[in-house]
Amino acid sequence: MSEFVLGIETSCDETSAAIVTNQGGGLERLKANVIRSQIEHAEYGGVVPEIAARAHSEFLFPIIKMALDQAHVTLEDISAVAATCGPGLIGGVLVGAMAGKTIAMLHRKPFIPVNHLEGHALVCGLSDDIHFPYLLLLVSGGHCQFLEARGIGQYTLLGETVDDAAGEAFDKIARLLGLAQPGGPAIEHAAQRGDPQRFALPTPMHGKPGCSLSFSGLKTACRLLVQRIEPLSEQDVCDVAACLQARIVAEIVERASQAIVLASPETQKSKTFVVAGGVAANTQLQSALRTLCTEVGWRIVTPPPLLCTDNAAMIGWVGLQRLLAGEGGDLLFAPRPNWSVLELSPPKAP
Ligand code: KG4
Ligand code: ZN
């Protein structure tokens, strides 16, 4: 039977609506994925939660309409509504969850609350043929974790950052260098013209056992370096960006090589490594992790760039997977700003 799910994402500064279906294969199943990145925060140098929530409430319904039109479906054709219910900025999450619940209630459809991180974790199944279990690196603006994905709603933590997320380090140093936000793409762009060898910066967890990560010492070292060489020329900015990116990549790759060894026998057998979340769009990180995987004989899977950063396709996709597995929805689900993937459960029947 053909199912269409409306996905809604509003947890940070992207307002997005998508339509996904179970008909067809690969990205053919993504019928629409409309994303509006909020430009309202540009003058503040970071996301202002209150402004984000207001912009979501202003633009979400027109964006949902655009997604329905692009997919040539109406709300009557939709089998379920799935919206991010956390983790994220609570104001934005409430806007998306309330909009989703209202549509679900009015049209008598199930409402499926989706964990944003599970969206990142599973979206590679929309673009690639992938099976559980797999090793997962979730690397975004707020998270940096090595997990084993054993099934829908079933994740085991192998290691995570002890302080900042990698995306946060990119964003904060970009701000310090006077580059645009989000900082990751801006650093990646500047780094193309920079010398990654010019300055010595630390690889924080180098040589330590396990697969925990750390970025805060690197961030401080970068800040001290910038203070030492100020005022920065355009070339200095590119060189600092290149050095920072090289160290973040080195930190993640070294820890990934340990995570591969620490994974359970089932995951070792699957030899599959999925890299997801906004920072997974970084081409240097992708190519360094690809080299690592080639060395150890593992397959590496990364979603296409537009599905790495925040989008509603991943939320609709999780909703669809849960619906197909028999989940009945939960109109009364209370949004959770700090919802961890480790608290998730497999799909539940009504
Ligand atoms: O997953 P995401 O869109 O939002 C969160 O759930 O946090 O990730 C956003 C993060 C930001 O920190 C952004 O700077 C980073 O992903 N990012 C990148 C790149 N594209 C986005 N970092 C490095 N290189 C990129 N190309
Ligand atoms: Zn995200």
mmCIF file with all atom_site columns, N, CA and C in Angstrom, residues 311-344:
data_model
loop_
_atom_site.group_PDB
_atom_site.id
_atom_site.type_symbol
_atom_site.label_atom_id
_atom_site.label_alt_id
_atom_site.label_comp_id
_atom_site.label_asym_id
_atom_site.label_entity_id
_atom_site.label_seq_id
_atom_site.pdbx_PDB_ins_code
_atom_site.Cartn_x
_atom_site.Cartn_y
_atom_site.Cartn_z
_atom_site.occupancy
_atom_site.B_iso_or_equiv
_atom_site.pdbx_formal_charge
_atom_site.auth_seq_id
_atom_site.auth_comp_id
_atom_site.auth_asym_id
_atom_site.auth_atom_id
_atom_site.pdbx_PDB_model_num
ATOM 1   N N  . ASN A 1 311 ? 16.887 19.048 7.911  1.00 0.00 ? 311 ASN A N  1
ATOM 2   C CA . ASN A 1 311 ? 15.882 18.961 6.854  1.00 0.00 ? 311 ASN A CA 1
ATOM 3   C C  . ASN A 1 311 ? 14.712 18.140 7.366  1.00 0.00 ? 311 ASN A C  1
ATOM 4   N N  . ALA A 1 312 ? 13.542 18.303 6.724  1.00 0.00 ? 312 ALA A N  1
ATOM 5   C CA . ALA A 1 312 ? 12.368 17.548 7.167  1.00 0.00 ? 312 ALA A CA 1
ATOM 6   C C  . ALA A 1 312 ? 12.271 16.180 6.504  1.00 0.00 ? 312 ALA A C  1
ATOM 7   N N  . ALA A 1 313 ? 13.063 15.952 5.443  1.00 0.00 ? 313 ALA A N  1
ATOM 8   C CA . ALA A 1 313 ? 13.021 14.642 4.778  1.00 0.00 ? 313 ALA A CA 1
ATOM 9   C C  . ALA A 1 313 ? 13.375 13.553 5.791  1.00 0.00 ? 313 ALA A C  1
ATOM 10  N N  . MET A 1 314 ? 14.375 13.825 6.613  1.00 0.00 ? 314 MET A N  1
ATOM 11  C CA . MET A 1 314 ? 14.815 12.808 7.588  1.00 0.00 ? 314 MET A CA 1
ATOM 12  C C  . MET A 1 314 ? 13.741 12.564 8.651  1.00 0.00 ? 314 MET A C  1
ATOM 13  N N  . ILE A 1 315 ? 12.964 13.606 8.953  1.00 0.00 ? 315 ILE A N  1
ATOM 14  C CA . ILE A 1 315 ? 11.908 13.460 9.965  1.00 0.00 ? 315 ILE A CA 1
ATOM 15  C C  . ILE A 1 315 ? 10.743 12.653 9.364  1.00 0.00 ? 315 ILE A C  1
ATOM 16  N N  . GLY A 1 316 ? 10.388 12.986 8.123  1.00 0.00 ? 316 GLY A N  1
ATOM 17  C CA . GLY A 1 316 ? 9.344  12.228 7.435  1.00 0.00 ? 316 GLY A CA 1
ATOM 18  C C  . GLY A 1 316 ? 9.757  10.769 7.256  1.00 0.00 ? 316 GLY A C  1
ATOM 19  N N  . TRP A 1 317 ? 11.048 10.558 6.970  1.00 0.00 ? 317 TRP A N  1
ATOM 20  C CA . TRP A 1 317 ? 11.556 9.204  6.754  1.00 0.00 ? 317 TRP A CA 1
ATOM 21  C C  . TRP A 1 317 ? 11.444 8.364  8.035  1.00 0.00 ? 317 TRP A C  1
ATOM 22  N N  . VAL A 1 318 ? 11.810 8.944  9.171  1.00 0.00 ? 318 VAL A N  1
ATOM 23  C CA . VAL A 1 318 ? 11.673 8.214  10.446 1.00 0.00 ? 318 VAL A CA 1
ATOM 24  C C  . VAL A 1 318 ? 10.191 7.931  10.702 1.00 0.00 ? 318 VAL A C  1
ATOM 25  N N  . GLY A 1 319 ? 9.342  8.944  10.446 1.00 0.00 ? 319 GLY A N  1
ATOM 26  C CA . GLY A 1 319 ? 7.901  8.757  10.627 1.00 0.00 ? 319 GLY A CA 1
ATOM 27  C C  . GLY A 1 319 ? 7.401  7.598  9.772  1.00 0.00 ? 319 GLY A C  1
ATOM 28  N N  . LEU A 1 320 ? 7.852  7.547  8.535  1.00 0.00 ? 320 LEU A N  1
ATOM 29  C CA . LEU A 1 320 ? 7.428  6.476  7.618  1.00 0.00 ? 320 LEU A CA 1
ATOM 30  C C  . LEU A 1 320 ? 7.910  5.107  8.120  1.00 0.00 ? 320 LEU A C  1
ATOM 31  N N  . GLN A 1 321 ? 9.170  5.040  8.542  1.00 0.00 ? 321 GLN A N  1
ATOM 32  C CA . GLN A 1 321 ? 9.711  3.756  9.035  1.00 0.00 ? 321 GLN A CA 1
ATOM 33  C C  . GLN A 1 321 ? 8.927  3.278  10.252 1.00 0.00 ? 321 GLN A C  1
ATOM 34  N N  . ARG A 1 322 ? 8.618  4.212  11.139 1.00 0.00 ? 322 ARG A N  1
ATOM 35  C CA . ARG A 1 322 ? 7.887  3.844  12.357 1.00 0.00 ? 322 ARG A CA 1
ATOM 36  C C  . ARG A 1 322 ? 6.453  3.453  12.017 1.00 0.00 ? 322 ARG A C  1
ATOM 37  N N  . LEU A 1 323 ? 5.842  4.168  11.091 1.00 0.00 ? 323 LEU A N  1
ATOM 38  C CA . LEU A 1 323 ? 4.472  3.844  10.665 1.00 0.00 ? 323 LEU A CA 1
ATOM 39  C C  . LEU A 1 323 ? 4.430  2.433  10.056 1.00 0.00 ? 323 LEU A C  1
ATOM 40  N N  . LEU A 1 324 ? 5.392  2.164  9.152  1.00 0.00 ? 324 LEU A N  1
ATOM 41  C CA . LEU A 1 324 ? 5.414  0.852  8.485  1.00 0.00 ? 324 LEU A CA 1
ATOM 42  C C  . LEU A 1 324 ? 5.681  -0.271 9.482  1.00 0.00 ? 324 LEU A C  1
ATOM 43  N N  . ALA A 1 325 ? 6.380  0.056  10.583 1.00 0.00 ? 325 ALA A N  1
ATOM 44  C CA . ALA A 1 325 ? 6.661  -0.960 11.612 1.00 0.00 ? 325 ALA A CA 1
ATOM 45  C C  . ALA A 1 325 ? 5.512  -1.072 12.613 1.00 0.00 ? 325 ALA A C  1
ATOM 46  N N  . GLY A 1 326 ? 4.408  -0.371 12.353 1.00 0.00 ? 326 GLY A N  1
ATOM 47  C CA . GLY A 1 326 ? 3.217  -0.549 13.182 1.00 0.00 ? 326 GLY A CA 1
ATOM 48  C C  . GLY A 1 326 ? 2.990  0.499  14.252 1.00 0.00 ? 326 GLY A C  1
ATOM 49  N N  . GLU A 1 327 ? 3.802  1.559  14.275 1.00 0.00 ? 327 GLU A N  1
ATOM 50  C CA . GLU A 1 327 ? 3.606  2.575  15.319 1.00 0.00 ? 327 GLU A CA 1
ATOM 51  C C  . GLU A 1 327 ? 2.283  3.313  15.095 1.00 0.00 ? 327 GLU A C  1
ATOM 52  N N  . GLY A 1 328 ? 1.570  3.508  16.186 1.00 0.00 ? 328 GLY A N  1
ATOM 53  C CA . GLY A 1 328 ? 0.230  4.093  16.063 1.00 0.00 ? 328 GLY A CA 1
ATOM 54  C C  . GLY A 1 328 ? 0.180  5.590  16.231 1.00 0.00 ? 328 GLY A C  1
ATOM 55  N N  . GLY A 1 329 ? 1.284  6.207  16.666 1.00 0.00 ? 329 GLY A N  1
ATOM 56  C CA . GLY A 1 329 ? 1.295  7.659  16.871 1.00 0.00 ? 329 GLY A CA 1
ATOM 57  C C  . GLY A 1 329 ? 0.913  8.028  18.289 1.00 0.00 ? 329 GLY A C  1
ATOM 58  N N  . ASP A 1 330 ? 1.196  9.279  18.657 1.00 0.00 ? 330 ASP A N  1
ATOM 59  C CA . ASP A 1 330 ? 0.942  9.738  20.021 1.00 0.00 ? 330 ASP A CA 1
ATOM 60  C C  . ASP A 1 330 ? 0.695  11.245 19.996 1.00 0.00 ? 330 ASP A C  1
ATOM 61  N N  . LEU A 1 331 ? -0.575 11.575 19.930 1.00 0.00 ? 331 LEU A N  1
ATOM 62  C CA . LEU A 1 331 ? -0.977 12.979 19.837 1.00 0.00 ? 331 LEU A CA 1
ATOM 63  C C  . LEU A 1 331 ? -0.648 13.748 21.124 1.00 0.00 ? 331 LEU A C  1
ATOM 64  N N  . LEU A 1 332 ? -0.483 13.007 22.231 1.00 0.00 ? 332 LEU A N  1
ATOM 65  C CA . LEU A 1 332 ? -0.268 13.675 23.514 1.00 0.00 ? 332 LEU A CA 1
ATOM 66  C C  . LEU A 1 332 ? 1.212  13.799 23.888 1.00 0.00 ? 332 LEU A C  1
ATOM 67  N N  . PHE A 1 333 ? 2.091  13.393 22.968 1.00 0.00 ? 333 PHE A N  1
ATOM 68  C CA . PHE A 1 333 ? 3.528  13.412 23.291 1.00 0.00 ? 333 PHE A CA 1
ATOM 69  C C  . PHE A 1 333 ? 3.980  14.839 23.632 1.00 0.00 ? 333 PHE A C  1
ATOM 70  N N  . ALA A 1 334 ? 4.648  14.989 24.771 1.00 0.00 ? 334 ALA A N  1
ATOM 71  C CA . ALA A 1 334 ? 5.130  16.319 25.180 1.00 0.00 ? 334 ALA A CA 1
ATOM 72  C C  . ALA A 1 334 ? 6.554  16.526 24.657 1.00 0.00 ? 334 ALA A C  1
ATOM 73  N N  . PRO A 1 335 ? 6.800  17.587 23.849 1.00 0.00 ? 335 PRO A N  1
ATOM 74  C CA . PRO A 1 335 ? 8.142  17.838 23.315 1.00 0.00 ? 335 PRO A CA 1
ATOM 75  C C  . PRO A 1 335 ? 9.212  17.871 24.406 1.00 0.00 ? 335 PRO A C  1
ATOM 76  N N  . ARG A 1 336 ? 10.405 17.362 24.040 1.00 0.00 ? 336 ARG A N  1
ATOM 77  C CA . ARG A 1 336 ? 11.490 17.260 25.022 1.00 0.00 ? 336 ARG A CA 1
ATOM 78  C C  . ARG A 1 336 ? 12.757 17.904 24.474 1.00 0.00 ? 336 ARG A C  1
ATOM 79  N N  . PRO A 1 337 ? 13.152 19.068 25.014 1.00 0.00 ? 337 PRO A N  1
ATOM 80  C CA . PRO A 1 337 ? 14.305 19.789 24.460 1.00 0.00 ? 337 PRO A CA 1
ATOM 81  C C  . PRO A 1 337 ? 15.627 19.028 24.563 1.00 0.00 ? 337 PRO A C  1
ATOM 82  N N  . ASN A 1 338 ? 15.728 18.082 25.521 1.00 0.00 ? 338 ASN A N  1
ATOM 83  C CA . ASN A 1 338 ? 16.991 17.343 25.675 1.00 0.00 ? 338 ASN A CA 1
ATOM 84  C C  . ASN A 1 338 ? 16.829 15.846 25.396 1.00 0.00 ? 338 ASN A C  1
ATOM 85  N N  . TRP A 1 339 ? 15.983 15.482 24.508 1.00 0.00 ? 339 TRP A N  1
ATOM 86  C CA . TRP A 1 339 ? 15.641 14.086 24.232 1.00 0.00 ? 339 TRP A CA 1
ATOM 87  C C  . TRP A 1 339 ? 16.845 13.341 23.634 1.00 0.00 ? 339 TRP A C  1
ATOM 88  N N  . SER A 1 340 ? 17.382 12.385 24.371 1.00 0.00 ? 340 SER A N  1
ATOM 89  C CA . SER A 1 340 ? 18.553 11.626 23.890 1.00 0.00 ? 340 SER A CA 1
ATOM 90  C C  . SER A 1 340 ? 18.097 10.434 23.045 1.00 0.00 ? 340 SER A C  1
ATOM 91  N N  . VAL A 1 341 ? 18.908 10.043 22.067 1.00 0.00 ? 341 VAL A N  1
ATOM 92  C CA . VAL A 1 341 ? 18.557 8.851  21.269 1.00 0.00 ? 341 VAL A CA 1
ATOM 93  C C  . VAL A 1 341 ? 18.576 7.592  22.118 1.00 0.00 ? 341 VAL A C  1
ATOM 94  N N  . LEU A 1 342 ? 19.300 7.649  23.247 1.00 0.00 ? 342 LEU A N  1
ATOM 95  C CA . LEU A 1 342 ? 19.400 6.462  24.099 1.00 0.00 ? 342 LEU A CA 1
ATOM 96  C C  . LEU A 1 342 ? 18.101 6.192  24.852 1.00 0.00 ? 342 LEU A C  1
ATOM 97  N N  . GLU A 1 343 ? 17.204 7.189  24.869 1.00 0.00 ? 343 GLU A N  1
ATOM 98  C CA . GLU A 1 343 ? 15.911 7.010  25.559 1.00 0.00 ? 343 GLU A CA 1
ATOM 99  C C  . GLU A 1 343 ? 14.837 6.491  24.611 1.00 0.00 ? 343 GLU A C  1
ATOM 100 N N  . LEU A 1 344 ? 15.177 6.282  23.348 1.00 0.00 ? 344 LEU A N  1
ATOM 101 C CA . LEU A 1 344 ? 14.147 5.874  22.371 1.00 0.00 ? 344 LEU A CA 1
ATOM 102 C C  . LEU A 1 344 ? 13.758 4.417  22.539 1.00 0.00 ? 344 LEU A C  1
#
